[in-house]
């Protein structure tokens, strides 16, 4: 790095100020050639070459005319693309890694098994001291479908197949995963849905996937199916879920992501007996390994102008 580049700055933008300090403290020793600053005290804006962000405010990047790349502190880039003043053409780097994948595999296995074995009903029975035995089929006769077969969905589908579930997967393009029956695109969506007794959503949020979890989709699932949404809140039409649970078309839902996060205290999902709420923890980025991945990606991008975890902004993920 030459003298002119030595002043280069990386800004960090996260809604929670304490987390900004934390990420700066983690990243600074890994990137000693760069100055790390909070986004609202960037120093010379022309020296800002990278922005490391989670849910940046609208217009965050407009000051930075020499931005080389935006780094999403997560696998999804919807929170970056949501910025209505996003400068066009600036590459967006996702943060993915084996930690993130491992955590998502655990979350999906936990909640699929919980639905499969009827745990919500068993827990409700316990609260009423009710001893009610019910025989459930083995995993080999339970059909579980995963929407989205990328980094996380693909890993989740493999895990479910390894547990013995009859595993189905759906993506935009045809994907081949050993032990998983895969479907692609609009044309094969109905055939996929009609077989899913448990449906897991691990799609990115794009114009094509927003509101996809709606009444029409629920109607295509086998009656009594259950839903796990760990993608994004706006995938789900909330009133349609409540209606499907009330009618018995769906039996239970586990939701990790919401239109408004944190989920407001008065929201009906909190107290709904057929809904399990988890606070966007399916696969929280691990701060230590996360900083190593972010630092490695910045170095790689700086050296070669590209990196494996580059998102495709036009595609939306
Ligand atoms: P990837 O980009 O690796 O994979 C996305 C998958 O979705 C691909 O298989 C893609 O299809 C498919 N897809 C995209 N658009 C469509 C569509 N219109 N129809 C059908 N399939 C589609 O993403 P990741 O697996 O890394 O992450 C997925 C999402 O999970 C993130 O965007 C984020 O929203 C969420 N997430 C949630 C976390 C949590 O803690 N709850 C943590 C991390 C991420 P194709 O293969 O054909 O391209
Ligand atoms: C992510 C997330 O996108 O945590 O990584 O949701």
Coordinates of C-alpha atoms and ligand atoms in Angstrom, one line a residue:
X1 CA 0.0 0.0 0.0
X2 CA 1.5 3.4 -1.0
X3 CA 1.4 6.6 1.0
X4 CA -1.7 7.9 -0.7
X5 CA -3.6 4.7 0.2
X6 CA -2.3 4.8 3.8
X7 CA -5.0 7.3 4.7
X8 CA -7.7 5.1 3.3
X9 CA -10.7 4.7 5.6
X10 CA -13.3 2.0 6.3
X11 CA -16.5 3.3 7.9
X12 CA -18.8 1.1 9.9
X13 CA -22.6 1.7 10.0
X14 CA -24.9 -0.3 12.3
X15 CA -28.1 1.1 13.9
X16 CA -26.7 0.1 17.4
X17 CA -23.8 2.5 18.2
X18 CA -22.3 0.1 20.7
X19 CA -22.0 -2.5 18.0
X20 CA -20.2 0.0 15.8
X21 CA -17.5 0.4 18.4
X22 CA -17.3 -3.3 18.9
X23 CA -16.8 -4.0 15.2
X24 CA -14.2 -1.3 14.9
X25 CA -12.3 -2.8 17.8
X26 CA -12.4 -6.3 16.2
X27 CA -11.6 -5.1 12.7
X28 CA -8.8 -2.6 13.4
X29 CA -6.1 -5.1 14.3
X30 CA -7.0 -7.2 11.3
X31 CA -6.8 -4.2 8.9
X32 CA -3.9 -2.1 10.3
X33 CA -3.3 -0.3 7.0
X34 CA -6.8 1.3 7.1
X35 CA -8.3 3.8 9.5
X36 CA -11.6 2.6 10.9
X37 CA -14.3 5.1 11.8
X38 CA -18.0 5.2 12.7
X39 CA -20.0 6.3 9.7
X40 CA -21.1 9.5 11.4
X41 CA -17.5 10.6 12.0
X42 CA -15.8 9.5 8.8
X43 CA -13.0 12.1 8.6
X44 CA -12.3 13.1 5.0
X45 CA -15.2 11.5 3.1
X46 CA -13.0 11.2 0.0
X47 CA -10.7 8.8 1.8
X48 CA -13.5 6.4 2.6
X49 CA -13.0 3.3 0.4
X50 CA -15.1 0.7 2.1
X51 CA -18.3 0.8 4.2
X52 CA -19.1 -2.1 6.5
X53 CA -22.8 -2.0 7.1
X54 CA -25.9 -3.5 8.6
X55 CA -29.2 -1.8 7.8
X56 CA -27.6 1.5 6.8
X57 CA -29.9 4.6 6.8
X58 CA -31.0 6.0 3.5
X59 CA -28.3 8.2 2.0
X60 CA -25.5 6.7 4.1
X61 CA -23.2 6.4 1.1
X62 CA -23.9 9.7 -0.8
X63 CA -20.9 11.5 0.9
X64 CA -18.4 8.9 -0.2
X65 CA -17.4 9.5 -3.8
X66 CA -14.5 7.1 -3.7
X67 CA -16.3 4.1 -2.3
X68 CA -14.8 0.9 -3.7
X69 CA -17.2 -1.6 -2.1
X70 CA -20.0 -1.9 0.5
X71 CA -19.6 -4.9 2.8
X72 CA -22.9 -6.3 4.2
X73 CA -22.6 -7.6 7.7
X74 CA -24.7 -10.5 6.8
X75 CA -25.6 -12.9 4.0
X76 CA -28.6 -10.8 2.8
X77 CA -28.1 -7.6 0.9
X78 CA -31.7 -6.4 0.9
X79 CA -30.9 -4.0 3.8
X80 CA -28.3 -2.3 1.5
X81 CA -30.5 -2.3 -1.6
X82 CA -33.3 -0.7 0.4
X83 CA -31.3 2.6 0.5
X84 CA -33.1 4.7 -2.0
X85 CA -29.9 6.8 -2.5
X86 CA -27.6 3.9 -3.0
X87 CA -24.9 4.9 -5.5
X88 CA -25.3 2.7 -8.6
X89 CA -22.6 0.3 -9.5
X90 CA -20.8 0.0 -6.2
X91 CA -20.0 -3.7 -5.6
X92 CA -21.7 -5.3 -2.5
X93 CA -19.8 -8.0 -0.7
X94 CA -21.9 -10.5 1.4
X95 CA -20.5 -12.0 4.6
X96 CA -20.9 -15.7 4.6
X97 CA -18.9 -18.5 6.0
X98 CA -19.0 -21.9 7.6
X99 CA -20.0 -20.5 11.0
X100 CA -23.1 -18.9 9.5
X101 CA -24.0 -22.1 7.6
X102 CA -23.5 -24.3 10.6
X103 CA -25.8 -22.1 12.7
X104 CA -28.5 -22.2 10.1
X105 CA -28.2 -25.9 9.8
X106 CA -28.7 -26.2 13.6
X107 CA -31.7 -23.8 13.6
X108 CA -33.5 -25.6 10.7
X109 CA -32.8 -29.1 12.1
X110 CA -34.1 -28.0 15.5
X111 CA -37.3 -26.5 14.3
X112 CA -38.1 -29.1 11.6
X113 CA -37.6 -31.8 14.2
X114 CA -39.8 -29.9 16.6
X115 CA -42.6 -29.7 14.1
X116 CA -42.1 -33.2 12.9
X117 CA -42.4 -34.6 16.4
X118 CA -45.4 -32.4 17.4
X119 CA -43.5 -30.6 20.1
X120 CA -45.7 -27.5 20.2
X121 CA -48.7 -29.7 21.0
X122 CA -46.7 -31.8 23.6
X123 CA -45.6 -28.6 25.3
X124 CA -49.2 -27.3 25.3
X125 CA -50.4 -30.6 26.8
X126 CA -47.8 -30.4 29.5
X127 CA -49.0 -27.0 30.6
X128 CA -52.4 -28.7 31.2
X129 CA -51.0 -31.9 32.8
X130 CA -52.3 -33.8 29.8
X131 CA -50.8 -37.2 28.9
X132 CA -51.6 -37.6 25.2
X133 CA -49.6 -40.0 23.1
X134 CA -49.6 -39.6 19.3
X135 CA -47.7 -41.7 16.9
X136 CA -45.9 -39.7 14.2
X137 CA -44.3 -41.1 11.1
X138 CA -40.6 -41.5 11.0
X139 CA -38.6 -38.8 9.2
X140 CA -38.3 -41.0 6.2
X141 CA -42.0 -40.5 5.6
X142 CA -42.1 -36.8 6.3
X143 CA -41.7 -34.4 3.4
X144 CA -39.8 -31.2 4.1
X145 CA -39.3 -28.5 1.5
X146 CA -36.7 -25.8 1.5
X147 CA -37.3 -22.6 -0.5
X148 CA -33.9 -21.2 -1.6
X149 CA -31.0 -23.6 -2.2
X150 CA -28.1 -21.2 -1.9
X151 CA -25.4 -21.1 0.7
X152 CA -27.8 -21.5 3.6
X153 CA -30.8 -23.3 2.0
X154 CA -28.5 -25.8 0.3
X155 CA -26.7 -26.6 3.6
X156 CA -30.1 -26.9 5.4
X157 CA -31.5 -29.2 2.8
X158 CA -28.4 -31.5 3.0
X159 CA -28.7 -31.6 6.8
X160 CA -32.4 -32.6 6.6
X161 CA -31.6 -35.3 4.0
X162 CA -28.9 -36.6 6.3
X163 CA -31.4 -36.8 9.2
X164 CA -33.5 -39.0 6.9
X165 CA -36.3 -36.6 5.9
X166 CA -37.8 -36.8 2.4
X167 CA -36.2 -33.6 1.4
X168 CA -37.4 -31.3 -1.4
X169 CA -35.8 -28.1 -2.6
X170 CA -36.9 -25.2 -4.7
X171 CA -34.7 -22.4 -6.3
X172 CA -34.8 -20.0 -9.2
X173 CA -32.6 -22.2 -11.3
X174 CA -32.2 -26.0 -11.3
X175 CA -29.9 -27.1 -8.5
X176 CA -28.6 -30.6 -8.0
X177 CA -28.1 -31.7 -4.3
X178 CA -27.5 -35.3 -3.4
X179 CA -30.5 -36.8 -1.5
X180 CA -32.7 -33.8 -2.3
X181 CA -35.5 -33.7 -5.0
X182 CA -35.1 -30.3 -6.5
X183 CA -37.6 -28.1 -8.4
X184 CA -36.9 -24.8 -10.2
X185 CA -38.8 -21.6 -11.0
X186 CA -42.4 -20.7 -11.3
X187 CA -43.2 -23.7 -13.5
X188 CA -42.4 -26.2 -10.8
X189 CA -43.5 -24.3 -7.8
X190 CA -46.9 -25.9 -7.4
X191 CA -45.5 -29.4 -7.7
X192 CA -43.0 -28.6 -5.0
X193 CA -45.5 -27.0 -2.6
X194 CA -48.1 -29.7 -2.8
X195 CA -45.6 -32.1 -1.3
X196 CA -44.3 -30.0 1.6
X197 CA -45.6 -31.0 5.0
X198 CA -43.0 -28.7 6.6
X199 CA -41.9 -25.7 4.5
X200 CA -38.7 -23.8 5.3
X201 CA -38.1 -20.4 3.7
X202 CA -34.5 -19.4 3.2
X203 CA -35.0 -17.1 0.2
X204 CA -33.4 -13.7 -0.1
X205 CA -35.7 -10.7 -0.1
X206 CA -36.2 -9.5 -3.7
X207 CA -39.2 -8.0 -5.6
X208 CA -39.9 -11.6 -6.8
X209 CA -39.9 -13.1 -3.3
X210 CA -41.6 -10.4 -1.3
X211 CA -45.1 -11.5 -0.1
X212 CA -44.5 -15.0 -1.5
X213 CA -45.7 -16.6 1.8
X214 CA -49.3 -15.7 1.3
X215 CA -52.8 -17.3 1.2
X216 CA -52.3 -18.7 -2.3
X217 CA -49.1 -20.4 -1.3
X218 CA -50.5 -21.8 2.0
X219 CA -53.5 -23.2 0.0
X220 CA -51.2 -25.3 -2.1
X221 CA -49.5 -27.0 0.9
X222 CA -51.0 -30.2 2.3
X223 CA -53.6 -29.4 5.0
X224 CA -52.0 -29.0 8.4
X225 CA -48.6 -28.1 7.1
X226 CA -46.2 -26.0 9.1
X227 CA -44.0 -23.1 8.2
X228 CA -40.5 -22.0 9.2
X229 CA -39.5 -18.6 8.0
X230 CA -35.8 -17.7 8.5
X231 CA -35.5 -15.7 5.3
X232 CA -36.9 -12.2 5.7
X233 CA -40.0 -10.7 7.4
X234 CA -41.5 -9.2 4.2
X235 CA -41.6 -12.7 2.6
X236 CA -44.7 -13.3 4.8
X237 CA -48.1 -11.8 4.5
X238 CA -48.9 -11.7 8.2
X239 CA -52.7 -11.6 8.0
X240 CA -52.7 -14.5 5.6
X241 CA -50.7 -16.6 8.1
X242 CA -53.1 -15.8 10.9
X243 CA -56.0 -16.8 8.7
X244 CA -54.3 -20.0 7.6
X245 CA -53.6 -21.0 11.2
X246 CA -57.2 -20.2 12.2
X247 CA -58.6 -22.3 9.4
X248 CA -56.3 -25.3 10.1
X249 CA -54.7 -25.0 6.7
X250 CA -51.5 -24.5 8.6
X251 CA -50.9 -26.0 12.0
X252 CA -47.9 -24.0 13.3
X253 CA -45.3 -21.5 12.3
X254 CA -41.8 -20.7 13.5
X255 CA -40.8 -17.2 12.6
X256 CA -37.3 -15.8 13.0
X257 CA -37.6 -12.7 10.9
X258 CA -40.3 -9.9 10.8
X259 CA -41.4 -6.9 8.9
X260 CA -40.6 -4.8 11.9
X261 CA -37.6 -5.8 14.1
X262 CA -37.6 -5.9 17.0
X263 CA -41.1 -7.3 16.8
X264 CA -43.4 -4.7 18.5
X265 CA -44.6 -5.7 22.0
X266 CA -48.3 -5.5 21.0
X267 CA -47.8 -7.7 17.9
X268 CA -50.2 -10.7 17.9
X269 CA -47.5 -13.1 16.9
X270 CA -45.9 -12.9 20.4
X271 CA -48.8 -14.5 22.2
X272 CA -50.2 -16.7 19.4
X273 CA -50.4 -20.4 20.6
X274 CA -49.5 -21.7 17.1
X275 CA -46.6 -19.4 16.5
X276 CA -43.1 -19.7 17.8
X277 CA -41.1 -16.4 17.7
X278 CA -37.3 -16.3 17.7
X279 CA -35.6 -12.9 17.6
X280 CA -33.6 -13.1 14.3
X281 CA -31.1 -15.5 15.8
X282 CA -31.3 -18.4 13.3
X283 CA -27.8 -17.6 12.2
X284 CA -26.4 -14.5 13.9
X285 CA -23.1 -13.5 12.5
X286 CA -20.4 -14.5 15.0
X287 CA -18.4 -11.3 15.8
X288 CA -15.0 -13.0 15.9
X289 CA -15.1 -15.1 12.8
X290 CA -17.3 -12.5 11.2
X291 CA -14.5 -9.9 11.4
X292 CA -12.0 -12.3 10.0
X293 CA -14.3 -12.9 7.0
X294 CA -14.9 -9.2 6.5
X295 CA -11.2 -8.4 6.7
X296 CA -10.2 -11.2 4.4
X297 CA -12.9 -10.1 1.8
X298 CA -11.7 -6.5 2.0
X299 CA -8.1 -7.6 1.4
X300 CA -9.1 -9.9 -1.4
X301 CA -11.1 -7.2 -3.1
X302 CA -8.4 -4.6 -2.6
X303 CA -5.8 -7.0 -4.2
X304 CA -7.9 -8.4 -7.1
X305 CA -11.0 -6.2 -7.5
X306 CA -13.2 -9.2 -6.9
X307 CA -14.1 -11.7 -4.3
X308 CA -16.2 -14.9 -4.1
X309 CA -18.9 -13.5 -1.9
X310 CA -19.8 -10.7 -4.3
X311 CA -23.5 -10.2 -4.5
X312 CA -25.3 -9.5 -7.8
X313 CA -27.2 -6.3 -7.1
X314 CA -29.2 -6.5 -10.3
X315 CA -30.5 -9.9 -9.3
X316 CA -31.1 -8.7 -5.8
X317 CA -29.0 -11.3 -3.9
Ligands
LIG1 P1 -27.9 -17.3 -1.5 O1 -27.8 -16.1 -2.4 O2 -26.7 -18.1 -1.4 O3 -29.1 -18.2 -2.1 C1 -30.3 -17.7 -2.4 C2 -31.2 -18.9 -3.0 O4 -32.5 -18.4 -3.2 C3 -30.7 -19.4 -4.3 O5 -30.8 -20.8 -4.3 C4 -31.6 -18.8 -5.3 O6 -31.8 -19.5 -6.5 C5 -32.9 -18.7 -4.5 N1 -33.8 -17.7 -5.1 C6 -33.6 -16.4 -5.2 N2 -34.6 -15.8 -5.8 C7 -35.5 -16.8 -6.0 C8 -36.8 -16.8 -6.7 N3 -37.4 -15.7 -7.1 N4 -37.4 -18.0 -6.8 C9 -36.8 -19.1 -6.3 N5 -35.6 -19.2 -5.7 C10 -35.0 -18.0 -5.6 O7 -28.4 -16.8 -0.1 P2 -28.1 -17.5 1.3 O8 -28.5 -18.9 1.3 O9 -26.7 -17.1 1.8 O10 -29.1 -16.6 2.2 C11 -30.5 -16.6 2.0 C12 -31.2 -15.6 2.8 O11 -31.3 -16.1 4.2 C13 -30.5 -14.3 3.0 O12 -30.8 -13.5 1.8 C14 -31.2 -13.7 4.2 O13 -32.4 -13.1 3.8 C15 -31.5 -14.9 5.0 N6 -30.7 -15.0 6.2 C16 -31.3 -15.1 7.4 C17 -30.5 -15.2 8.6 C18 -31.2 -15.4 9.9 O14 -30.5 -15.4 10.9 N7 -32.5 -15.5 9.9 C19 -29.1 -15.3 8.5 C20 -28.5 -15.2 7.2 C21 -29.3 -15.0 6.1 P3 -30.6 -19.8 -7.5 O15 -29.8 -20.9 -6.8 O16 -31.3 -20.3 -8.7 O17 -29.8 -18.6 -7.7
LIG2 C1 -28.1 -12.1 7.4 C2 -28.9 -12.1 8.6 O1 -28.5 -11.7 6.3 O2 -28.3 -12.2 9.7 O3 -26.9 -12.6 7.5 O4 -30.1 -12.1 8.5

